[in-house]
Amino acid sequence: MKTKQLFLILFFIFVSITWFSCNPSSNYLDAPINIDQQELLDLVNEVRQSGCNCGDEYFSPVSPVAWNDTLEKAAQIHSDDMNKKNFFSHTGSDGSSAGDRITELGYDWSTYGENIAVGYTSEQTVIQGWLDSDGHCKNIMNGNFTEMGIATKGSYWTQVFATKK
């Protein structure tokens, strides 16, 4: 009886592991990361309001940005695309730019910028990763941007900045 029970337990474990590793919907890369919008906004605005070095260049404090749901949706579209098609680029799989994506959503922008990242697991680490990259840091410190949105899919992150006309 004990051998049969042990066999059934091991069989159940094997079937569970096999199902989770073969079922695309259970793939950890597809699992959403529940982000804290307020924490992301606070982290970005703390840096913007205190100023920082982006590489060798110092950026003086600039005004804070506000969260924008349309920009978040544009970021989500791009993170979803990168995750689904397994690529990492500012250009979408359909050839679109961040400007194209936010225009398609009805955001009438005068300027925009985009940061992308892959492999980060928290708000703090992705923001620090962007600050450690000169170009991404310059986007965060760009005083021309007034709004932002961030979204993830799997291990992909997209941050979109913009200012309305």
Tab-separated table of N, CA and C in Angstrom:
chain	number	residue	atom	x	y	z
A	1	MET	N	0.828	-1.204	0.000
A	1	MET	CA	0.000	0.000	0.000
A	1	MET	C	0.860	1.250	0.000
A	2	LYS	N	1.895	1.274	0.788
A	2	LYS	CA	2.767	2.445	0.842
A	2	LYS	C	3.452	2.675	-0.509
A	3	THR	N	3.863	1.634	-1.189
A	3	THR	CA	4.525	1.773	-2.480
A	3	THR	C	3.554	2.348	-3.506
A	4	LYS	N	2.311	1.885	-3.484
A	4	LYS	CA	1.311	2.389	-4.409
A	4	LYS	C	1.011	3.866	-4.138
A	5	GLN	N	0.921	4.256	-2.873
A	5	GLN	CA	0.675	5.652	-2.523
A	5	GLN	C	1.851	6.526	-2.960
A	6	LEU	N	3.051	6.041	-2.703
A	6	LEU	CA	4.242	6.783	-3.114
A	6	LEU	C	4.268	6.940	-4.635
A	7	PHE	N	3.941	5.867	-5.343
A	7	PHE	CA	3.896	5.932	-6.801
A	7	PHE	C	2.875	6.972	-7.269
A	8	LEU	N	1.697	6.968	-6.677
A	8	LEU	CA	0.660	7.925	-7.060
A	8	LEU	C	1.091	9.361	-6.776
A	9	ILE	N	1.743	9.577	-5.656
A	9	ILE	CA	2.229	10.920	-5.321
A	9	ILE	C	3.282	11.361	-6.327
A	10	LEU	N	4.235	10.490	-6.604
A	10	LEU	CA	5.288	10.829	-7.568
A	10	LEU	C	4.700	11.043	-8.966
A	11	PHE	N	3.724	10.219	-9.337
A	11	PHE	CA	3.076	10.378	-10.628
A	11	PHE	C	2.365	11.729	-10.714
A	12	PHE	N	1.659	12.109	-9.659
A	12	PHE	CA	0.976	13.400	-9.618
A	12	PHE	C	1.977	14.547	-9.747
A	13	ILE	N	3.089	14.458	-9.035
A	13	ILE	CA	4.125	15.500	-9.120
A	13	ILE	C	4.660	15.580	-10.537
A	14	PHE	N	4.945	14.419	-11.148
A	14	PHE	CA	5.462	14.400	-12.513
A	14	PHE	C	4.471	15.039	-13.487
A	15	VAL	N	3.201	14.660	-13.391
A	15	VAL	CA	2.182	15.211	-14.284
A	15	VAL	C	2.055	16.717	-14.076
A	16	SER	N	2.093	17.173	-12.833
A	16	SER	CA	1.989	18.610	-12.541
A	16	SER	C	3.158	19.373	-13.139
A	17	ILE	N	4.356	18.876	-12.927
A	17	ILE	CA	5.547	19.552	-13.467
A	17	ILE	C	5.494	19.569	-14.981
A	18	THR	N	5.130	18.451	-15.580
A	18	THR	CA	5.051	18.378	-17.034
A	18	THR	C	4.001	19.346	-17.567
A	19	TRP	N	2.827	19.382	-16.946
A	19	TRP	CA	1.774	20.285	-17.408
A	19	TRP	C	2.214	21.729	-17.310
A	20	PHE	N	2.806	22.125	-16.157
A	20	PHE	CA	3.212	23.520	-15.989
A	20	PHE	C	4.348	23.895	-16.914
A	21	SER	N	5.241	22.970	-17.222
A	21	SER	CA	6.362	23.325	-18.092
A	21	SER	C	5.972	23.302	-19.562
A	22	CYS	N	4.913	22.589	-19.923
A	22	CYS	CA	4.498	22.509	-21.323
A	22	CYS	C	3.325	23.410	-21.665
A	23	ASN	N	2.600	23.850	-20.679
A	23	ASN	CA	1.419	24.678	-20.924
A	23	ASN	C	1.850	26.130	-21.096
A	24	PRO	N	1.715	26.713	-22.292
A	24	PRO	CA	2.181	28.085	-22.523
A	24	PRO	C	1.555	29.098	-21.586
A	25	SER	N	0.327	28.883	-21.162
A	25	SER	CA	-0.303	29.872	-20.301
A	25	SER	C	0.304	29.894	-18.909
A	26	SER	N	1.071	28.870	-18.570
A	26	SER	CA	1.693	28.857	-17.247
A	26	SER	C	3.140	29.316	-17.301
A	27	ASN	N	3.626	29.673	-18.465
A	27	ASN	CA	5.002	30.109	-18.632
A	27	ASN	C	5.253	31.353	-17.787
A	28	TYR	N	6.291	31.301	-16.954
A	28	TYR	CA	6.559	32.441	-16.072
A	28	TYR	C	6.863	33.712	-16.846
A	29	LEU	N	7.325	33.595	-18.074
A	29	LEU	CA	7.602	34.789	-18.865
A	29	LEU	C	6.321	35.506	-19.275
A	30	ASP	N	5.208	34.779	-19.285
A	30	ASP	CA	3.932	35.388	-19.638
A	30	ASP	C	3.202	35.929	-18.420
A	31	ALA	N	3.650	35.554	-17.244
A	31	ALA	CA	2.953	35.971	-16.027
A	31	ALA	C	3.102	37.475	-15.847
A	32	PRO	N	2.012	38.163	-15.562
A	32	PRO	CA	2.118	39.610	-15.365
A	32	PRO	C	2.831	39.928	-14.057
A	33	ILE	N	3.585	40.989	-14.079
A	33	ILE	CA	4.182	41.499	-12.854
A	33	ILE	C	3.242	42.587	-12.372
A	34	ASN	N	2.714	42.421	-11.181
A	34	ASN	CA	1.811	43.439	-10.645
A	34	ASN	C	2.646	44.626	-10.200
A	35	ILE	N	2.588	45.691	-10.973
A	35	ILE	CA	3.408	46.852	-10.659
A	35	ILE	C	2.633	47.827	-9.788
A	36	ASP	N	3.386	48.578	-9.033
A	36	ASP	CA	2.831	49.618	-8.174
A	36	ASP	C	3.036	50.953	-8.889
A	37	GLN	N	1.971	51.459	-9.514
A	37	GLN	CA	2.072	52.693	-10.292
A	37	GLN	C	2.564	53.859	-9.447
A	38	GLN	N	2.035	53.973	-8.239
A	38	GLN	CA	2.430	55.093	-7.389
A	38	GLN	C	3.905	55.011	-7.025
A	39	GLU	N	4.396	53.815	-6.752
A	39	GLU	CA	5.812	53.673	-6.430
A	39	GLU	C	6.687	54.038	-7.620
A	40	LEU	N	6.297	53.601	-8.811
A	40	LEU	CA	7.059	53.956	-10.017
A	40	LEU	C	7.076	55.462	-10.224
A	41	LEU	N	5.919	56.083	-10.072
A	41	LEU	CA	5.820	57.534	-10.231
A	41	LEU	C	6.669	58.243	-9.181
A	42	ASP	N	6.600	57.770	-7.939
A	42	ASP	CA	7.392	58.376	-6.866
A	42	ASP	C	8.887	58.232	-7.119
A	43	LEU	N	9.320	57.044	-7.545
A	43	LEU	CA	10.750	56.820	-7.808
A	43	LEU	C	11.261	57.731	-8.922
A	44	VAL	N	10.483	57.855	-9.990
A	44	VAL	CA	10.884	58.719	-11.110
A	44	VAL	C	10.910	60.178	-10.657
A	45	ASN	N	9.874	60.605	-9.955
A	45	ASN	CA	9.787	62.012	-9.552
A	45	ASN	C	10.800	62.389	-8.477
A	46	GLU	N	11.183	61.455	-7.622
A	46	GLU	CA	12.247	61.739	-6.645
A	46	GLU	C	13.541	62.084	-7.357
A	47	VAL	N	13.866	61.318	-8.402
A	47	VAL	CA	15.086	61.575	-9.170
A	47	VAL	C	14.955	62.887	-9.924
A	48	ARG	N	13.819	63.096	-10.578
A	48	ARG	CA	13.616	64.333	-11.346
A	48	ARG	C	13.723	65.560	-10.449
A	49	GLN	N	13.176	65.486	-9.241
A	49	GLN	CA	13.163	66.646	-8.347
A	49	GLN	C	14.491	66.875	-7.632
A	50	SER	N	15.357	65.852	-7.615
A	50	SER	CA	16.651	66.043	-6.946
A	50	SER	C	17.795	66.257	-7.934
A	51	GLY	N	17.582	65.890	-9.209
A	51	GLY	CA	18.654	65.988	-10.192
A	51	GLY	C	19.559	64.771	-10.085
A	52	CYS	N	20.304	64.497	-11.141
A	52	CYS	CA	21.212	63.344	-11.092
A	52	CYS	C	22.190	63.398	-12.260
A	53	ASN	N	23.182	62.540	-12.172
A	53	ASN	CA	24.139	62.357	-13.253
A	53	ASN	C	23.647	61.235	-14.157
A	54	CYS	N	23.623	61.505	-15.438
A	54	CYS	CA	23.362	60.486	-16.443
A	54	CYS	C	24.694	60.290	-17.156
A	55	GLY	N	25.418	59.269	-16.736
A	55	GLY	CA	26.781	59.095	-17.216
A	55	GLY	C	27.629	60.221	-16.661
A	56	ASP	N	28.321	60.929	-17.526
A	56	ASP	CA	29.190	62.036	-17.113
A	56	ASP	C	28.476	63.386	-17.113
A	57	GLU	N	27.211	63.404	-17.472
A	57	GLU	CA	26.480	64.664	-17.596
A	57	GLU	C	25.512	64.845	-16.428
A	58	TYR	N	25.598	66.012	-15.773
A	58	TYR	CA	24.692	66.301	-14.666
A	58	TYR	C	23.421	66.946	-15.198
A	59	PHE	N	22.286	66.487	-14.694
A	59	PHE	CA	20.986	67.059	-15.037
A	59	PHE	C	20.400	67.696	-13.791
A	60	SER	N	20.099	68.986	-13.892
A	60	SER	CA	19.488	69.727	-12.789
A	60	SER	C	18.074	69.219	-12.544
A	61	PRO	N	17.544	69.503	-11.356
A	61	PRO	CA	16.165	69.095	-11.062
A	61	PRO	C	15.182	69.648	-12.097
A	62	VAL	N	14.159	68.854	-12.375
A	62	VAL	CA	13.089	69.236	-13.300
A	62	VAL	C	11.743	68.938	-12.635
A	63	SER	N	10.695	69.429	-13.231
A	63	SER	CA	9.346	69.238	-12.694
A	63	SER	C	8.949	67.760	-12.720
A	64	PRO	N	8.082	67.386	-11.801
A	64	PRO	CA	7.619	65.994	-11.785
A	64	PRO	C	6.726	65.693	-12.985
A	65	VAL	N	6.592	64.408	-13.286
A	65	VAL	CA	5.655	63.954	-14.314
A	65	VAL	C	4.416	63.389	-13.622
A	66	ALA	N	3.316	63.364	-14.348
A	66	ALA	CA	2.071	62.775	-13.855
A	66	ALA	C	1.846	61.442	-14.565
A	67	TRP	N	1.135	60.547	-13.898
A	67	TRP	CA	0.786	59.260	-14.519
A	67	TRP	C	-0.286	59.499	-15.567
A	68	ASN	N	-0.179	58.806	-16.705
A	68	ASN	CA	-1.180	58.919	-17.755
A	68	ASN	C	-1.571	57.512	-18.209
A	69	ASP	N	-2.848	57.202	-18.125
A	69	ASP	CA	-3.338	55.866	-18.470
A	69	ASP	C	-3.179	55.530	-19.950
A	70	THR	N	-3.268	56.525	-20.822
A	70	THR	CA	-3.074	56.267	-22.250
A	70	THR	C	-1.630	55.881	-22.526
A	71	LEU	N	-0.694	56.556	-21.876
A	71	LEU	CA	0.718	56.208	-22.048
A	71	LEU	C	0.998	54.827	-21.459
A	72	GLU	N	0.329	54.504	-20.356
A	72	GLU	CA	0.462	53.156	-19.788
A	72	GLU	C	-0.032	52.112	-20.796
A	73	LYS	N	-1.152	52.398	-21.461
A	73	LYS	CA	-1.685	51.462	-22.446
A	73	LYS	C	-0.721	51.293	-23.617
A	74	ALA	N	-0.105	52.390	-24.072
A	74	ALA	CA	0.889	52.300	-25.147
A	74	ALA	C	2.079	51.460	-24.698
A	75	ALA	N	2.485	51.643	-23.445
A	75	ALA	CA	3.580	50.842	-22.889
A	75	ALA	C	3.182	49.370	-22.823
A	76	GLN	N	1.921	49.115	-22.447
A	76	GLN	CA	1.448	47.734	-22.360
A	76	GLN	C	1.441	47.065	-23.728
A	77	ILE	N	1.005	47.790	-24.735
A	77	ILE	CA	0.992	47.244	-26.097
A	77	ILE	C	2.396	46.815	-26.506
A	78	HIS	N	3.390	47.642	-26.194
A	78	HIS	CA	4.758	47.314	-26.600
A	78	HIS	C	5.344	46.176	-25.769
A	79	SER	N	5.098	46.174	-24.469
A	79	SER	CA	5.591	45.065	-23.632
A	79	SER	C	4.951	43.750	-24.060
A	80	ASP	N	3.650	43.777	-24.351
A	80	ASP	CA	2.956	42.573	-24.828
A	80	ASP	C	3.582	42.066	-26.127
A	81	ASP	N	3.847	42.981	-27.047
A	81	ASP	CA	4.418	42.633	-28.346
A	81	ASP	C	5.803	42.006	-28.175
A	82	MET	N	6.664	42.653	-27.381
A	82	MET	CA	8.014	42.107	-27.179
A	82	MET	C	7.955	40.730	-26.529
A	83	ASN	N	7.073	40.570	-25.555
A	83	ASN	CA	6.958	39.290	-24.862
A	83	ASN	C	6.435	38.196	-25.792
A	84	LYS	N	5.392	38.508	-26.553
A	84	LYS	CA	4.775	37.511	-27.433
A	84	LYS	C	5.711	37.080	-28.554
A	85	LYS	N	6.441	38.056	-29.115
A	85	LYS	CA	7.298	37.761	-30.270
A	85	LYS	C	8.764	37.545	-29.878
A	86	ASN	N	9.046	37.634	-28.579
A	86	ASN	CA	10.386	37.358	-28.042
A	86	ASN	C	11.478	38.203	-28.718
A	87	PHE	N	11.320	39.526	-28.647
A	87	PHE	CA	12.343	40.428	-29.170
A	87	PHE	C	12.489	41.603	-28.204
A	88	PHE	N	13.535	42.395	-28.397
A	88	PHE	CA	13.804	43.530	-27.515
A	88	PHE	C	14.250	44.706	-28.370
A	89	SER	N	13.344	45.659	-28.592
A	89	SER	CA	13.637	46.796	-29.458
A	89	SER	C	12.609	47.897	-29.211
A	90	HIS	N	13.000	49.125	-29.484
A	90	HIS	CA	12.044	50.229	-29.419
A	90	HIS	C	11.074	50.184	-30.598
A	91	THR	N	11.442	49.507	-31.658
A	91	THR	CA	10.578	49.356	-32.826
A	91	THR	C	9.714	48.121	-32.639
A	92	GLY	N	8.398	48.297	-32.776
A	92	GLY	CA	7.481	47.178	-32.626
A	92	GLY	C	7.631	46.160	-33.733
A	93	SER	N	7.076	44.979	-33.542
A	93	SER	CA	7.169	43.927	-34.557
A	93	SER	C	6.475	44.338	-35.858
A	94	ASP	N	5.589	45.320	-35.782
A	94	ASP	CA	4.903	45.837	-36.973
A	94	ASP	C	5.600	47.074	-37.550
A	95	GLY	N	6.768	47.413	-37.012
A	95	GLY	CA	7.520	48.578	-37.490
A	95	GLY	C	7.160	49.873	-36.791
A	96	SER	N	6.275	49.825	-35.817
A	96	SER	CA	5.807	51.043	-35.144
A	96	SER	C	6.844	51.588	-34.165
A	97	SER	N	6.774	52.902	-33.974
A	97	SER	CA	7.583	53.574	-32.952
A	97	SER	C	6.676	53.868	-31.759
A	98	ALA	N	7.260	54.320	-30.667
A	98	ALA	CA	6.454	54.731	-29.508
A	98	ALA	C	5.497	55.851	-29.916
A	99	GLY	N	5.958	56.765	-30.754
A	99	GLY	CA	5.104	57.852	-31.235
A	99	GLY	C	3.900	57.329	-32.007
A	100	ASP	N	4.136	56.307	-32.846
A	100	ASP	CA	3.028	55.692	-33.583
A	100	ASP	C	2.020	55.077	-32.625
A	101	ARG	N	2.536	54.378	-31.613
A	101	ARG	CA	1.648	53.674	-30.685
A	101	ARG	C	0.799	54.643	-29.863
A	102	ILE	N	1.397	55.750	-29.410
A	102	ILE	CA	0.601	56.678	-28.599
A	102	ILE	C	-0.350	57.504	-29.471
A	103	THR	N	0.049	57.792	-30.701
A	103	THR	CA	-0.850	58.485	-31.632
A	103	THR	C	-2.058	57.608	-31.926
A	104	GLU	N	-1.840	56.325	-32.165
A	104	GLU	CA	-2.934	55.393	-32.466
A	104	GLU	C	-3.952	55.343	-31.330
A	105	LEU	N	-3.506	55.608	-30.109
A	105	LEU	CA	-4.409	55.597	-28.955
A	105	LEU	C	-5.087	56.950	-28.734
A	106	GLY	N	-4.812	57.930	-29.615
A	106	GLY	CA	-5.479	59.225	-29.531
A	106	GLY	C	-4.767	60.262	-28.686
A	107	TYR	N	-3.536	60.000	-28.313
A	107	TYR	CA	-2.754	60.973	-27.533
A	107	TYR	C	-2.085	61.921	-28.516
A	108	ASP	N	-2.428	63.192	-28.463
A	108	ASP	CA	-1.891	64.213	-29.365
A	108	ASP	C	-0.634	64.802	-28.729
A	109	TRP	N	0.525	64.257	-29.081
A	109	TRP	CA	1.773	64.594	-28.405
A	109	TRP	C	2.578	65.654	-29.158
A	110	SER	N	3.382	66.391	-28.378
A	110	SER	CA	4.350	67.307	-28.982
A	110	SER	C	5.759	66.732	-28.859
A	111	THR	N	5.977	65.885	-27.872
A	111	THR	CA	7.256	65.198	-27.695
A	111	THR	C	7.005	63.910	-26.936
A	112	TYR	N	7.848	62.913	-27.184
A	112	TYR	CA	7.720	61.641	-26.483
A	112	TYR	C	9.080	60.978	-26.346
A	113	GLY	N	9.158	60.009	-25.467
A	113	GLY	CA	10.355	59.196	-25.281
A	113	GLY	C	9.937	57.840	-24.738
A	114	GLU	N	10.823	56.873	-24.878
A	114	GLU	CA	10.494	55.526	-24.422
A	114	GLU	C	11.728	54.866	-23.825
A	115	ASN	N	11.531	54.190	-22.711
A	115	ASN	CA	12.549	53.340	-22.104
A	115	ASN	C	12.030	51.914	-22.117
A	116	ILE	N	12.899	50.961	-22.433
A	116	ILE	CA	12.530	49.556	-22.360
A	116	ILE	C	13.570	48.827	-21.522
A	117	ALA	N	13.156	47.722	-20.941
A	117	ALA	CA	14.053	46.909	-20.124
A	117	ALA	C	13.534	45.476	-20.141
A	118	VAL	N	14.412	44.551	-19.805
A	118	VAL	CA	14.022	43.148	-19.709
A	118	VAL	C	14.763	42.503	-18.542
A	119	GLY	N	14.059	41.671	-17.821
A	119	GLY	CA	14.691	40.878	-16.764
A	119	GLY	C	14.579	41.436	-15.359
A	120	TYR	N	14.021	42.597	-15.189
A	120	TYR	CA	13.893	43.176	-13.855
A	120	TYR	C	12.631	42.651	-13.173
A	121	THR	N	12.686	42.553	-11.843
A	121	THR	CA	11.565	41.960	-11.113
A	121	THR	C	10.903	42.905	-10.124
A	122	SER	N	11.348	44.160	-10.080
A	122	SER	CA	10.714	45.105	-9.156
A	122	SER	C	10.813	46.520	-9.699
A	123	GLU	N	9.991	47.370	-9.130
A	123	GLU	CA	9.983	48.784	-9.519
A	123	GLU	C	11.348	49.425	-9.268
A	124	GLN	N	11.925	49.146	-8.105
A	124	GLN	CA	13.202	49.760	-7.740
A	124	GLN	C	14.323	49.345	-8.701
A	125	THR	N	14.376	48.053	-9.037
A	125	THR	CA	15.487	47.592	-9.876
A	125	THR	C	15.372	48.079	-11.314
A	126	VAL	N	14.143	48.157	-11.854
A	126	VAL	CA	14.024	48.623	-13.232
A	126	VAL	C	14.344	50.115	-13.323
A	127	ILE	N	13.888	50.895	-12.365
A	127	ILE	CA	14.203	52.333	-12.383
A	127	ILE	C	15.715	52.525	-12.234
A	128	GLN	N	16.347	51.774	-11.340
A	128	GLN	CA	17.799	51.887	-11.173
A	128	GLN	C	18.522	51.467	-12.454
A	129	GLY	N	18.016	50.423	-13.102
A	129	GLY	CA	18.605	49.996	-14.376
A	129	GLY	C	18.536	51.089	-15.422
A	130	TRP	N	17.396	51.762	-15.506
A	130	TRP	CA	17.268	52.868	-16.457
A	130	TRP	C	18.173	54.034	-16.073
A	131	LEU	N	18.315	54.302	-14.783
A	131	LEU	CA	19.196	55.388	-14.354
A	131	LEU	C	20.664	55.073	-14.627
A	132	ASP	N	21.011	53.804	-14.651
A	132	ASP	CA	22.387	53.388	-14.933
A	132	ASP	C	22.718	53.413	-16.424
A	133	SER	N	21.713	53.627	-17.270
A	133	SER	CA	21.895	53.707	-18.719
A	133	SER	C	21.754	55.170	-19.137
A	134	ASP	N	22.797	55.726	-19.736
A	134	ASP	CA	22.800	57.159	-20.068
A	134	ASP	C	21.547	57.612	-20.816
A	135	GLY	N	21.190	56.928	-21.898
A	135	GLY	CA	20.049	57.349	-22.705
A	135	GLY	C	18.726	57.240	-21.960
A	136	HIS	N	18.552	56.164	-21.232
A	136	HIS	CA	17.314	55.986	-20.470
A	136	HIS	C	17.231	57.012	-19.340
A	137	CYS	N	18.363	57.250	-18.700
A	137	CYS	CA	18.426	58.248	-17.630
A	137	CYS	C	18.061	59.635	-18.176
A	138	LYS	N	18.564	59.963	-19.351
A	138	LYS	CA	18.256	61.268	-19.954
A	138	LYS	C	16.768	61.401	-20.236
A	139	ASN	N	16.108	60.306	-20.609
A	139	ASN	CA	14.654	60.359	-20.777
A	139	ASN	C	13.976	60.673	-19.449
A	140	ILE	N	14.407	60.001	-18.389
A	140	ILE	CA	13.814	60.244	-17.067
A	140	ILE	C	14.010	61.701	-16.660
A	141	MET	N	15.147	62.273	-16.980
A	141	MET	CA	15.477	63.644	-16.571
A	141	MET	C	15.079	64.705	-17.594
A	142	ASN	N	14.412	64.322	-18.661
A	142	ASN	CA	14.010	65.271	-19.694
A	142	ASN	C	12.866	66.146	-19.163
A	143	GLY	N	13.164	67.418	-18.944
A	143	GLY	CA	12.180	68.352	-18.412
A	143	GLY	C	11.060	68.694	-19.367
A	144	ASN	N	11.178	68.286	-20.631
A	144	ASN	CA	10.104	68.526	-21.594
A	144	ASN	C	8.948	67.541	-21.437
A	145	PHE	N	9.187	66.427	-20.737
A	145	PHE	CA	8.139	65.436	-20.545
A	145	PHE	C	7.298	65.808	-19.327
A	146	THR	N	5.982	65.698	-19.470
A	146	THR	CA	5.073	66.037	-18.371
A	146	THR	C	4.263	64.842	-17.871
A	147	GLU	N	4.228	63.760	-18.653
A	147	GLU	CA	3.435	62.589	-18.271
A	147	GLU	C	4.196	61.310	-18.595
A	148	MET	N	3.807	60.221	-17.909
A	148	MET	CA	4.416	58.935	-18.202
A	148	MET	C	3.449	57.810	-17.870
A	149	GLY	N	3.754	56.645	-18.423
A	149	GLY	CA	3.071	55.407	-18.086
A	149	GLY	C	4.066	54.279	-18.223
A	150	ILE	N	3.919	53.252	-17.412
A	150	ILE	CA	4.809	52.091	-17.435
A	150	ILE	C	3.942	50.840	-17.402
A	151	ALA	N	4.369	49.816	-18.149
A	151	ALA	CA	3.669	48.532	-18.127
A	151	ALA	C	4.661	47.406	-18.350
A	152	THR	N	4.272	46.223	-17.921
A	152	THR	CA	5.113	45.040	-18.083
A	152	THR	C	4.317	43.904	-18.697
A	153	LYS	N	5.049	42.980	-19.263
A	153	LYS	CA	4.495	41.686	-19.664
A	153	LYS	C	5.652	40.707	-19.582
A	154	GLY	N	5.450	39.649	-18.818
A	154	GLY	CA	6.547	38.723	-18.611
A	154	GLY	C	7.694	39.463	-17.970
A	155	SER	N	8.855	39.374	-18.566
A	155	SER	CA	10.022	40.071	-18.015
A	155	SER	C	10.325	41.376	-18.752
A	156	TYR	N	9.420	41.805	-19.632
A	156	TYR	CA	9.612	43.033	-20.414
A	156	TYR	C	8.930	44.226	-19.744
A	157	TRP	N	9.631	45.342	-19.722
A	157	TRP	CA	9.124	46.604	-19.167
A	157	TRP	C	9.189	47.670	-20.249
A	158	THR	N	8.164	48.518	-20.301
A	158	THR	CA	8.175	49.673	-21.196
A	158	THR	C	7.710	50.891	-20.412
A	159	GLN	N	8.465	51.974	-20.550
A	159	GLN	CA	8.120	53.266	-19.938
A	159	GLN	C	7.968	54.256	-21.082
A	160	VAL	N	6.820	54.933	-21.119
A	160	VAL	CA	6.562	55.926	-22.165
A	160	VAL	C	6.373	57.284	-21.516
A	161	PHE	N	7.113	58.261	-22.001
A	161	PHE	CA	6.989	59.651	-21.585
A	161	PHE	C	6.393	60.439	-22.735
A	162	ALA	N	5.663	61.493	-22.426
A	162	ALA	CA	5.171	62.372	-23.492
A	162	ALA	C	4.651	63.685	-22.884
A	163	THR	N	4.398	64.597	-23.785
A	163	THR	CA	3.766	65.870	-23.459
A	163	THR	C	2.733	66.137	-24.532
A	164	LYS	N	1.535	66.521	-24.113
A	164	LYS	CA	0.468	66.826	-25.066
A	164	LYS	C	0.721	68.158	-25.752
A	165	LYS	N	0.220	68.283	-26.976
A	165	LYS	CA	0.300	69.536	-27.721
A	165	LYS	C	-0.522	70.594	-27.011
